[in-house]
mmCIF file of C-alpha atoms and ligand atoms in Angstrom:
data_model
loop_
_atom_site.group_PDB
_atom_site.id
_atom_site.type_symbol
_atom_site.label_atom_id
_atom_site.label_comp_id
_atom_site.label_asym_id
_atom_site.label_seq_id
_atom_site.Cartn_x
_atom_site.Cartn_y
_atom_site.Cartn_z
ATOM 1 C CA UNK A 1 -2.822 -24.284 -9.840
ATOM 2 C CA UNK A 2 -2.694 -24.602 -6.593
ATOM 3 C CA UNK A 3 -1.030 -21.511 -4.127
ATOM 4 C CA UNK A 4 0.113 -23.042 -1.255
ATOM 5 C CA UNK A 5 1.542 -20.962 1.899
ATOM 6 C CA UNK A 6 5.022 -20.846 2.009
ATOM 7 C CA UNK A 7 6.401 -19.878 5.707
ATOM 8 C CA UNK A 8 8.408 -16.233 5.727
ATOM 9 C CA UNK A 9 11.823 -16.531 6.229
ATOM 10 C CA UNK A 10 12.220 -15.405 9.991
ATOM 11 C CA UNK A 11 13.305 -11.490 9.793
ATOM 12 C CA UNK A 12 15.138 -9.804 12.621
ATOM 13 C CA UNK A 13 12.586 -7.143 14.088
ATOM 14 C CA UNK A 14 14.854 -3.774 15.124
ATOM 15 C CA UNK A 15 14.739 -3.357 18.487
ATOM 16 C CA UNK A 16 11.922 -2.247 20.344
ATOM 17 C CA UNK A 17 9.614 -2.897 17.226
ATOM 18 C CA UNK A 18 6.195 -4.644 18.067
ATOM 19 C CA UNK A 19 6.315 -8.531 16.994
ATOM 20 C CA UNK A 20 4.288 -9.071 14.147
ATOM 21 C CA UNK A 21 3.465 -12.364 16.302
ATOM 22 C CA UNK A 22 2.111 -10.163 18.640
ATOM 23 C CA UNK A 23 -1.347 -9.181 16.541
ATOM 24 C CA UNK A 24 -2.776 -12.382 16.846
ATOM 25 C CA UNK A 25 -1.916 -13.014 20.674
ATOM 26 C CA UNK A 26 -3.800 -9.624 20.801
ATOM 27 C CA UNK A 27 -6.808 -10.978 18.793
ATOM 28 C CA UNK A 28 -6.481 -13.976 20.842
ATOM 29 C CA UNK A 29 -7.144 -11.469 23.897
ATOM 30 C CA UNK A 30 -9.351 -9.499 21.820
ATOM 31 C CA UNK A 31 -7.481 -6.582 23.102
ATOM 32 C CA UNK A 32 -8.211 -3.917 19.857
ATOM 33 C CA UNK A 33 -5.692 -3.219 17.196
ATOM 34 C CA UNK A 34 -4.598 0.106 16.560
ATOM 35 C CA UNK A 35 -3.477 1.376 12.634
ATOM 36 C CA UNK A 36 -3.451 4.555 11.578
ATOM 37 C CA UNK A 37 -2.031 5.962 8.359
ATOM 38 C CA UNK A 38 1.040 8.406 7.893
ATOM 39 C CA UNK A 39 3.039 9.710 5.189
ATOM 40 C CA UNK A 40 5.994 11.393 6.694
ATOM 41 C CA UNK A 41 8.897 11.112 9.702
ATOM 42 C CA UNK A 42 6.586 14.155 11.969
ATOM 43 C CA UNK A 43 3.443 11.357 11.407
ATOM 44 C CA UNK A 44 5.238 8.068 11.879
ATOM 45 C CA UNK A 45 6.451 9.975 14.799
ATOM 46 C CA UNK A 46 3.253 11.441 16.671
ATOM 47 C CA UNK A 47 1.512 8.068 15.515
ATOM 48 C CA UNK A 48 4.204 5.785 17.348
ATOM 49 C CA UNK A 49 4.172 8.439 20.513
ATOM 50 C CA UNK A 50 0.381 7.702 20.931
ATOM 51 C CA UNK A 51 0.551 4.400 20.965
ATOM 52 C CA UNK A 52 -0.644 2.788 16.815
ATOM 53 C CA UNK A 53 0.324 -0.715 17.178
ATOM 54 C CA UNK A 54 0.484 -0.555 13.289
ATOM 55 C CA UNK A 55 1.059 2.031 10.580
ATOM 56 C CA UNK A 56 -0.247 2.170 7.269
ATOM 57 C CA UNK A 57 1.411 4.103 4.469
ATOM 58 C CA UNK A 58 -1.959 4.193 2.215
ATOM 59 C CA UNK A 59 -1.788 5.319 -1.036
ATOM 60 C CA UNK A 60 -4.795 7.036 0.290
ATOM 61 C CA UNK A 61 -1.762 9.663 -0.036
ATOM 62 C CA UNK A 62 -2.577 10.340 -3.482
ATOM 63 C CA UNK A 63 -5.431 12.066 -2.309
ATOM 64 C CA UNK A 64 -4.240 13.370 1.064
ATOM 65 C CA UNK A 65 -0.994 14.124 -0.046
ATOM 66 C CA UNK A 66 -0.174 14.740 -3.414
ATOM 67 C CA UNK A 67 -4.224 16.318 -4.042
ATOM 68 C CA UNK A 68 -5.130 13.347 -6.757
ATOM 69 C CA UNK A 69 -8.682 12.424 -7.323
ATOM 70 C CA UNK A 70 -8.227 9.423 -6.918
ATOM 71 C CA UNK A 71 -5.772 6.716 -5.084
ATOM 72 C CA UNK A 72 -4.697 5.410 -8.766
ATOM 73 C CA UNK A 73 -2.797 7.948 -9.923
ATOM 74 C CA UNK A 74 0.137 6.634 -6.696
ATOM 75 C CA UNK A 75 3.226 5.655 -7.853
ATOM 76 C CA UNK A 76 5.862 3.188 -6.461
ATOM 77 C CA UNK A 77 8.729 5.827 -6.480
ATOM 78 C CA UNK A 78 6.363 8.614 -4.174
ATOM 79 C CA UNK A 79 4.899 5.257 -2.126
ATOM 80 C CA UNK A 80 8.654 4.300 -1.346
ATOM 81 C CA UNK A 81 9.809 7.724 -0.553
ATOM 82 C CA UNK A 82 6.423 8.161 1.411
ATOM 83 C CA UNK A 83 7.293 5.055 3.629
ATOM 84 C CA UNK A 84 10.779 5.838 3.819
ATOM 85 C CA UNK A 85 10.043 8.710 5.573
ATOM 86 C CA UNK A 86 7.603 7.179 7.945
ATOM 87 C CA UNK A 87 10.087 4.688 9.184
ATOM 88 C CA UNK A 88 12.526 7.549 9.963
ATOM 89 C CA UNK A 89 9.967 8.676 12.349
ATOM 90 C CA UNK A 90 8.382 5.676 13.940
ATOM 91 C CA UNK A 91 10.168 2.953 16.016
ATOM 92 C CA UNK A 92 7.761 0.762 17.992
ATOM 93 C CA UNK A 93 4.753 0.107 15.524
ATOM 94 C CA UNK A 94 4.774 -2.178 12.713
ATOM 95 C CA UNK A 95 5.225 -0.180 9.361
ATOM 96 C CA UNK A 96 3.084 -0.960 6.479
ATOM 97 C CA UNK A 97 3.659 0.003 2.795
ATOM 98 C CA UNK A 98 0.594 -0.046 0.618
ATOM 99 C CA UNK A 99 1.465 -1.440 -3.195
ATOM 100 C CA UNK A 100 -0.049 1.226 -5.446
ATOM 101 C CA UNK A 101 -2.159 0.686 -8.470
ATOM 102 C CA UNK A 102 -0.043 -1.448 -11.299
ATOM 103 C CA UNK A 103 3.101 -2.117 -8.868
ATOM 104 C CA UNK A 104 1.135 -6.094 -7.762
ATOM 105 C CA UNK A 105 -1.700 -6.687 -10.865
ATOM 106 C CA UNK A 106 0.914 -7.985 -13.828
ATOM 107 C CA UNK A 107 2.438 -11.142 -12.585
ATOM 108 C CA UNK A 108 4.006 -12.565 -9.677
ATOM 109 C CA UNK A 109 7.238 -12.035 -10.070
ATOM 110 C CA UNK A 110 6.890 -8.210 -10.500
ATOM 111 C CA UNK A 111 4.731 -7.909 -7.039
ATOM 112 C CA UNK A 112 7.727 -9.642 -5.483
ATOM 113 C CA UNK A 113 10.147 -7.340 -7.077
ATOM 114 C CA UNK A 114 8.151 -4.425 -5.770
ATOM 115 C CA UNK A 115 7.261 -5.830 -2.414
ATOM 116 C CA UNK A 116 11.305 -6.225 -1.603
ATOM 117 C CA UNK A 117 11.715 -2.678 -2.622
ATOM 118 C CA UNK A 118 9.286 -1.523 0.047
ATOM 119 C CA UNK A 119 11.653 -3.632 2.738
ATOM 120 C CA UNK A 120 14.890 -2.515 1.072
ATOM 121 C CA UNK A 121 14.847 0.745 0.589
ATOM 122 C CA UNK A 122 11.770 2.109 2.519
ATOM 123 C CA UNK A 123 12.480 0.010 5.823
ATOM 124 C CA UNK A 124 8.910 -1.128 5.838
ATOM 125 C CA UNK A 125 8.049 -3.904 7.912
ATOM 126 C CA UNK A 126 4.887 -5.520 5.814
ATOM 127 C CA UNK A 127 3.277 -4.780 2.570
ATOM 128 C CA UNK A 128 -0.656 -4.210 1.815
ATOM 129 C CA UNK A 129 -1.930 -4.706 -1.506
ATOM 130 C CA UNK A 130 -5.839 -5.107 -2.611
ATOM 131 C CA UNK A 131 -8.047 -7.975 -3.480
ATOM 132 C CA UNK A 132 -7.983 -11.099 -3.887
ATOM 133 C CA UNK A 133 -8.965 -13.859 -6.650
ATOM 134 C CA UNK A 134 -5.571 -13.309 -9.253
ATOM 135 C CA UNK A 135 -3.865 -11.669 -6.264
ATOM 136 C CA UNK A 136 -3.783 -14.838 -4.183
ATOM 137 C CA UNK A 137 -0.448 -15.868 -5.944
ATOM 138 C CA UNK A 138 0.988 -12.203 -5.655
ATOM 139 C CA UNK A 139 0.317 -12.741 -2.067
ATOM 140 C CA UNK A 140 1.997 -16.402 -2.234
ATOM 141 C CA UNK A 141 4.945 -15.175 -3.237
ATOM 142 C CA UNK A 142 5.738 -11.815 -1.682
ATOM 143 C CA UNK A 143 5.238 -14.254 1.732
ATOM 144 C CA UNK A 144 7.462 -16.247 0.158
ATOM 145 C CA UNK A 145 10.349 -13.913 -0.332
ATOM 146 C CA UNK A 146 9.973 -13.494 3.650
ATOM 147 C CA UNK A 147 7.753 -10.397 3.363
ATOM 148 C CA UNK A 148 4.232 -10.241 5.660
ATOM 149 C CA UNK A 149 1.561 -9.406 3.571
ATOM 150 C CA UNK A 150 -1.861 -7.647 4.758
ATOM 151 C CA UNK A 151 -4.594 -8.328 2.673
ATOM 152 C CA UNK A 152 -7.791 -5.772 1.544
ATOM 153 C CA UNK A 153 -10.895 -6.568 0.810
ATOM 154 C CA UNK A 154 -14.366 -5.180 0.659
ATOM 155 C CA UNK A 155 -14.014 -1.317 -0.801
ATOM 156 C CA UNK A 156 -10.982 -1.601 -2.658
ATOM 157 C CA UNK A 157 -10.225 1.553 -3.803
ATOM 158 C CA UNK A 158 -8.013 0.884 -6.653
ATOM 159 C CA UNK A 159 -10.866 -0.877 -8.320
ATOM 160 C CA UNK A 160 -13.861 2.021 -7.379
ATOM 161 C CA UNK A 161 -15.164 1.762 -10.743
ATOM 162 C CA UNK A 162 -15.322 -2.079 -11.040
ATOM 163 C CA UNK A 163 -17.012 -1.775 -8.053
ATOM 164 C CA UNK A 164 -19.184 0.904 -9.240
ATOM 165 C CA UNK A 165 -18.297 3.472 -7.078
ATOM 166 C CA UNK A 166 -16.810 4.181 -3.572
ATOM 167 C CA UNK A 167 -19.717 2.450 -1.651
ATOM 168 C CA UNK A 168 -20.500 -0.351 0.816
ATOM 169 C CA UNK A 169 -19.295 -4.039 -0.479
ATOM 170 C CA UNK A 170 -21.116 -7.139 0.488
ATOM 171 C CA UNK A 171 -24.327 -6.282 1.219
ATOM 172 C CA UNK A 172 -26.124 -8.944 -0.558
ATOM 173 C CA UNK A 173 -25.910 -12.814 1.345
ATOM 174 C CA UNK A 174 -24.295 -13.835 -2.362
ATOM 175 C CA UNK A 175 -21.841 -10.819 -2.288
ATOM 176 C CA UNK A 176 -21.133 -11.308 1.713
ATOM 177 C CA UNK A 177 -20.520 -15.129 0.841
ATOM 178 C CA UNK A 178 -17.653 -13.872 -1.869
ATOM 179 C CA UNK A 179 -16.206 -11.575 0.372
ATOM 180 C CA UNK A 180 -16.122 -14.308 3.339
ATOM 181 C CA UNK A 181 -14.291 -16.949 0.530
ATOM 182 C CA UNK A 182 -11.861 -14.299 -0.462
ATOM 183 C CA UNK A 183 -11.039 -13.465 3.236
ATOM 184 C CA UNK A 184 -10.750 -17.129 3.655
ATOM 185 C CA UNK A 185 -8.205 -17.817 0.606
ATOM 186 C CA UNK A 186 -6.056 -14.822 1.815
ATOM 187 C CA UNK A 187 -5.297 -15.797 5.028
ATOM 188 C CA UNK A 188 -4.585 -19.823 3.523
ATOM 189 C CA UNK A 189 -2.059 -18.131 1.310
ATOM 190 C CA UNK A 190 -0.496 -16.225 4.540
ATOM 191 C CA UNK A 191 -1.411 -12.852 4.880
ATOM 192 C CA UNK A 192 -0.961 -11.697 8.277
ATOM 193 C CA UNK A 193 -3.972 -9.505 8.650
ATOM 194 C CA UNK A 194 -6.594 -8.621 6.865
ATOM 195 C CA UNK A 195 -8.060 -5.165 6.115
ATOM 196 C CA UNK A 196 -12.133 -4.707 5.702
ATOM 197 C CA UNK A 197 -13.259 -1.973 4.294
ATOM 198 C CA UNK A 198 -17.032 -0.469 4.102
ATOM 199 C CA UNK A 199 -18.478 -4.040 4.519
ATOM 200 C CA UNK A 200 -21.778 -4.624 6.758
ATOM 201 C CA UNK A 201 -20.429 -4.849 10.195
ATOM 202 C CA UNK A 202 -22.051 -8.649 10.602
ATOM 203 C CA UNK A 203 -20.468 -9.445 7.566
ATOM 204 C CA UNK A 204 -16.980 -8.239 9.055
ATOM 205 C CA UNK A 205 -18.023 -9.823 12.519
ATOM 206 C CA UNK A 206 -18.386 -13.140 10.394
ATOM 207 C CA UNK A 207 -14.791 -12.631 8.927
ATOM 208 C CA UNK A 208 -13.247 -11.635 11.937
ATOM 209 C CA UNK A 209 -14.655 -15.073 13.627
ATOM 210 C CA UNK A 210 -13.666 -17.582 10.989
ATOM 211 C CA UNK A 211 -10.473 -16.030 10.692
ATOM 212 C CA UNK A 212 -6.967 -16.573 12.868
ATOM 213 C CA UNK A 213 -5.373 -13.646 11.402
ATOM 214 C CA UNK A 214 -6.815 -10.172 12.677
ATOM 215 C CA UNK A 215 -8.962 -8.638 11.125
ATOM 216 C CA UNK A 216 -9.075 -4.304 10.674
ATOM 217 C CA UNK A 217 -11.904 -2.770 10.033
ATOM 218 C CA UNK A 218 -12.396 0.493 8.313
ATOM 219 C CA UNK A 219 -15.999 0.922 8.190
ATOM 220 C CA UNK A 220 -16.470 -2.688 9.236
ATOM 221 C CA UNK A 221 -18.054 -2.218 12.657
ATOM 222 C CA UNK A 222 -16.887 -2.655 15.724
ATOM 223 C CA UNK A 223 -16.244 -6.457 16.126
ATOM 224 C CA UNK A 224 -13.027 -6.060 13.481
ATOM 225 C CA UNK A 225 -10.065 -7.256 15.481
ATOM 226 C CA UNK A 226 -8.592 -3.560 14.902
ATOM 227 C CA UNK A 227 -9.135 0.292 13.504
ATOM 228 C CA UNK A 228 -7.663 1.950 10.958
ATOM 229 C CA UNK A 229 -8.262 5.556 10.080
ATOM 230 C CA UNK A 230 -6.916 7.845 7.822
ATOM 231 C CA UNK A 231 -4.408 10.272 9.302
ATOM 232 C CA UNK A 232 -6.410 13.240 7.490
ATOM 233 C CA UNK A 233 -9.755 12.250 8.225
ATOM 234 C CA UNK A 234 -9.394 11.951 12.023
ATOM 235 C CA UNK A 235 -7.330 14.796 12.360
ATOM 236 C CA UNK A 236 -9.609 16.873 10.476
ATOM 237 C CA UNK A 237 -7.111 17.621 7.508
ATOM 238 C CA UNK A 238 -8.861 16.376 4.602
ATOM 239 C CA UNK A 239 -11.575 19.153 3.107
ATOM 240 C CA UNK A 240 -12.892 17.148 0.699
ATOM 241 C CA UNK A 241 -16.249 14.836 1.305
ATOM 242 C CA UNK A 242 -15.199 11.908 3.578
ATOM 243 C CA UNK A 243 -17.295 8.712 3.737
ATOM 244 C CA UNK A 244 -19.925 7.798 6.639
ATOM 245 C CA UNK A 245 -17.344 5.575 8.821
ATOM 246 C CA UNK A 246 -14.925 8.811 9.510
ATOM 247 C CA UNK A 247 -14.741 9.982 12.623
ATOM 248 C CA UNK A 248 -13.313 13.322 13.081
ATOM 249 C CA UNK A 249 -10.672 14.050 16.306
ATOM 250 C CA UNK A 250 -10.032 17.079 16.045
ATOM 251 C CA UNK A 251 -9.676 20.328 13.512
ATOM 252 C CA UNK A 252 -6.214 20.424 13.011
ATOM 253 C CA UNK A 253 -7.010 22.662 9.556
ATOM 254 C CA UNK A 254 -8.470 25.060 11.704
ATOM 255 C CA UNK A 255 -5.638 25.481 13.615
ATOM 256 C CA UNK A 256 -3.124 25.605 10.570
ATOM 257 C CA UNK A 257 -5.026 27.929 8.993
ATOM 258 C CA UNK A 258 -5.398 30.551 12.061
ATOM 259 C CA UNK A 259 -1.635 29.908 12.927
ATOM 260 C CA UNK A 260 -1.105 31.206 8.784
ATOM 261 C CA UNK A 261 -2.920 33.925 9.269
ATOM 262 C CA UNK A 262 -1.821 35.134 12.635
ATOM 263 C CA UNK A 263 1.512 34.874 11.113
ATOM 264 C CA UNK A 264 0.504 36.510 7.417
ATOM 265 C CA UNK A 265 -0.525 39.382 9.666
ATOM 266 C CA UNK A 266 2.279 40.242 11.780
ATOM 267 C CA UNK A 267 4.313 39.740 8.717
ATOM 268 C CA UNK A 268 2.232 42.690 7.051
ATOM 269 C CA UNK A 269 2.067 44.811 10.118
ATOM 270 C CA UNK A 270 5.636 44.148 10.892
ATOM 271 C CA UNK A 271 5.107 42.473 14.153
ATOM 272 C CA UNK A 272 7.293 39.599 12.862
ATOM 273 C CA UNK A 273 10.444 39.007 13.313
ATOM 274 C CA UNK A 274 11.501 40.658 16.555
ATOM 275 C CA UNK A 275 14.392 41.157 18.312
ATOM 276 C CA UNK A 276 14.294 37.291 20.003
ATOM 277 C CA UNK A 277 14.051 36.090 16.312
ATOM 278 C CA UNK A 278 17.409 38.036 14.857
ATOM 279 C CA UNK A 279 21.011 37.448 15.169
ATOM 280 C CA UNK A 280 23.419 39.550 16.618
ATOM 281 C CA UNK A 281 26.973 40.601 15.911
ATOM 282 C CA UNK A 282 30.344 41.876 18.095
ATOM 283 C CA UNK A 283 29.624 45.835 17.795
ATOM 284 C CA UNK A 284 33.075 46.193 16.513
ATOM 285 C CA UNK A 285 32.675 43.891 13.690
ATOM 286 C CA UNK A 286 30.038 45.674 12.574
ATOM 287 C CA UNK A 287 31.587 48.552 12.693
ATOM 288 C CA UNK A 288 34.504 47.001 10.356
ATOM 289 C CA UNK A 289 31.580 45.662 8.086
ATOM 290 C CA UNK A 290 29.938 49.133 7.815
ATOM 291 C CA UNK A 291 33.058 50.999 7.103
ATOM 292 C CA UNK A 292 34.334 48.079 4.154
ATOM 293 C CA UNK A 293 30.665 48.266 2.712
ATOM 294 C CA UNK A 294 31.149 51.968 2.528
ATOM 295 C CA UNK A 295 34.318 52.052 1.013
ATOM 296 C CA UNK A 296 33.265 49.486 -1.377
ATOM 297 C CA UNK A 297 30.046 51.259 -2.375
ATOM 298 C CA UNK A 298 32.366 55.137 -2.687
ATOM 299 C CA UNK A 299 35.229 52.995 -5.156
ATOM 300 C CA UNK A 300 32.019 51.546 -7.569
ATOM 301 C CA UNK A 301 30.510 55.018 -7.428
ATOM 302 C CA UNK A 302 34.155 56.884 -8.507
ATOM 303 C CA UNK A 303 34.824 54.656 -11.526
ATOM 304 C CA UNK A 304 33.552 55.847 -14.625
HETATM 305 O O1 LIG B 401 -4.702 3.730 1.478
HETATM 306 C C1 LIG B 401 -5.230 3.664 2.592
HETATM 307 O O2 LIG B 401 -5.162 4.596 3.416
HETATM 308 C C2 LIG B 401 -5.964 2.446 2.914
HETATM 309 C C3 LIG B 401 -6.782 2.414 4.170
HETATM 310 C C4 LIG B 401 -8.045 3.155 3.960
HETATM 311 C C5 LIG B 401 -7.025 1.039 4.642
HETATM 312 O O3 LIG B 401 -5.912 1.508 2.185
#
């Protein structure tokens, strides 16, 4: 069969919001593309304040969320809420909805189904879903129902034990060649970008050459057309092991966890609340409180 691309029906972008045209006028300038995941309004928020030109809603949440082992375990319900929430928050950057595990794999049809309910009822802007090869046509035809699709190859989480692990895809000039076909197919059947993840950085270079559609790297070096990062890696969030390609901005843990104690130990020491944290009342209405609770508490204590 063949999967041709069908052109999305033209969508009106709210206001403000970044073109999705944009992205490749910026890989045309090769000025860098900016992603960054988020899970919440407070996220989609901060990330569109700093300037992300694109935000993912990974189901890297499962983990950094919702404390999984995995990214499997995501469902579409907590993935749509997830997103929903995100959009609230963020106005310029282009929101992203990742398709969790089992929501794109059973047919066609289904991965449209789900791919609308990201854009209906989460407000996202795109979808993401992994692989390639019998995800071409899932790609086909959530394009065709008007809906940009970013493609992910390389490390594809949902598959870590096909893959035999969480580790570096593409290392081999056999396995780069697959990976530079599949990158290939995805952007004939119209994804919009394409994500690369832990894939030898002259492999990715290679990619992002060939390719018209931007390219964003996650562990992919640094000739990807764009970065993505996960929001609890960078910021330090995330105390479990993280992978080479992390780097870490700052300690925000450290700081939530000294701002819980600090406040643990006024609450034990009754430092906290003070006066500038309580409510007042008219002295006289008090007064009329006090004396009605007293009455009230003498008439219980009189009846038998
Ligand atoms: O789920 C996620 O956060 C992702 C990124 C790592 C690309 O897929």
């Amino acid at each position: 069969m063949s999967i041709r691309p069908q052109k999305p029906a033209p969508a009106t972008p709210a206001p403000g919001k970044l073109p999705i045209t944009e992205l490749a006028e910026m890989k045309a300038r090769r000025q860098p593309i900016v992603m960054v995941t988020a899970y919440d309004a407070p996220g989609g928020r901060l990330a569109d304040q700093a300037g992300a030109d694109l935000i993912l809603v990974g189901d890297s949440a499962a983990m950094t969320v919702l404390g999984h082992e995995s990214t499997v375990p995501a469902t579409l319900d907590e993935m749509l809420m997830l997103t929903r929430a995100v959009t609230r928050g963020a106005r310029r950057p282009l929101v992203v909805g990742d398709m969790p595990f089992g929501t794109f794999q059973v047919s066609d049809e289904d991965a449209m189904r789900n791919a609308i309910r990201f854009v209906k009822e989460a407000g996202a802007d795109a979808v993401k879903l992994e692989g390639a090869g019998p995800m071409l046509s899932r790609v086909a035809s959530i394009v065709g129902a008007g809906i940009p699709v970013m493609g992910h190859i390389g490390l594809t989480p949902q598959s870590a034990t096909m893959l035999g692990g969480f580790k570096a895809q593409g290392r081999s000039a056999e396995k780069a060649l697959r990976l530079l076909a599949d990158a290939r197919a995805l952007e004939a059947v119209g994804c919009f970008s394409l994500v690369l993840e832990a894939v030898p950085a002259a492999v990715a270079a290679r990619i992002t050459a060939e390719l018209s559609i931007p390219t964003i790297g996650i562990g992919a070096g640094a000739d990807c057309d764009g970065q993505v990062l996960v929001w609890h890696d960078l910021l330090g969030l995330y105390e479990g092991r993280t992978a080479r390609f992390v780097k870490r901005y700052a300690d925000v843990a450290d700081v939530i966890r000294a701002a819980l104690e600090a406040y643990a130990a006024d609450v034990r020491e009754h430092r906290f609340p003070e006066e500038q944290h309580t409510y007042a009342m008219p002295e006289e209405e008090l007064a009329l409180f006090e004396q009605a609770a007293s009455d009230q508490r003498e008439y219980a204590d009189d009846r038998p």
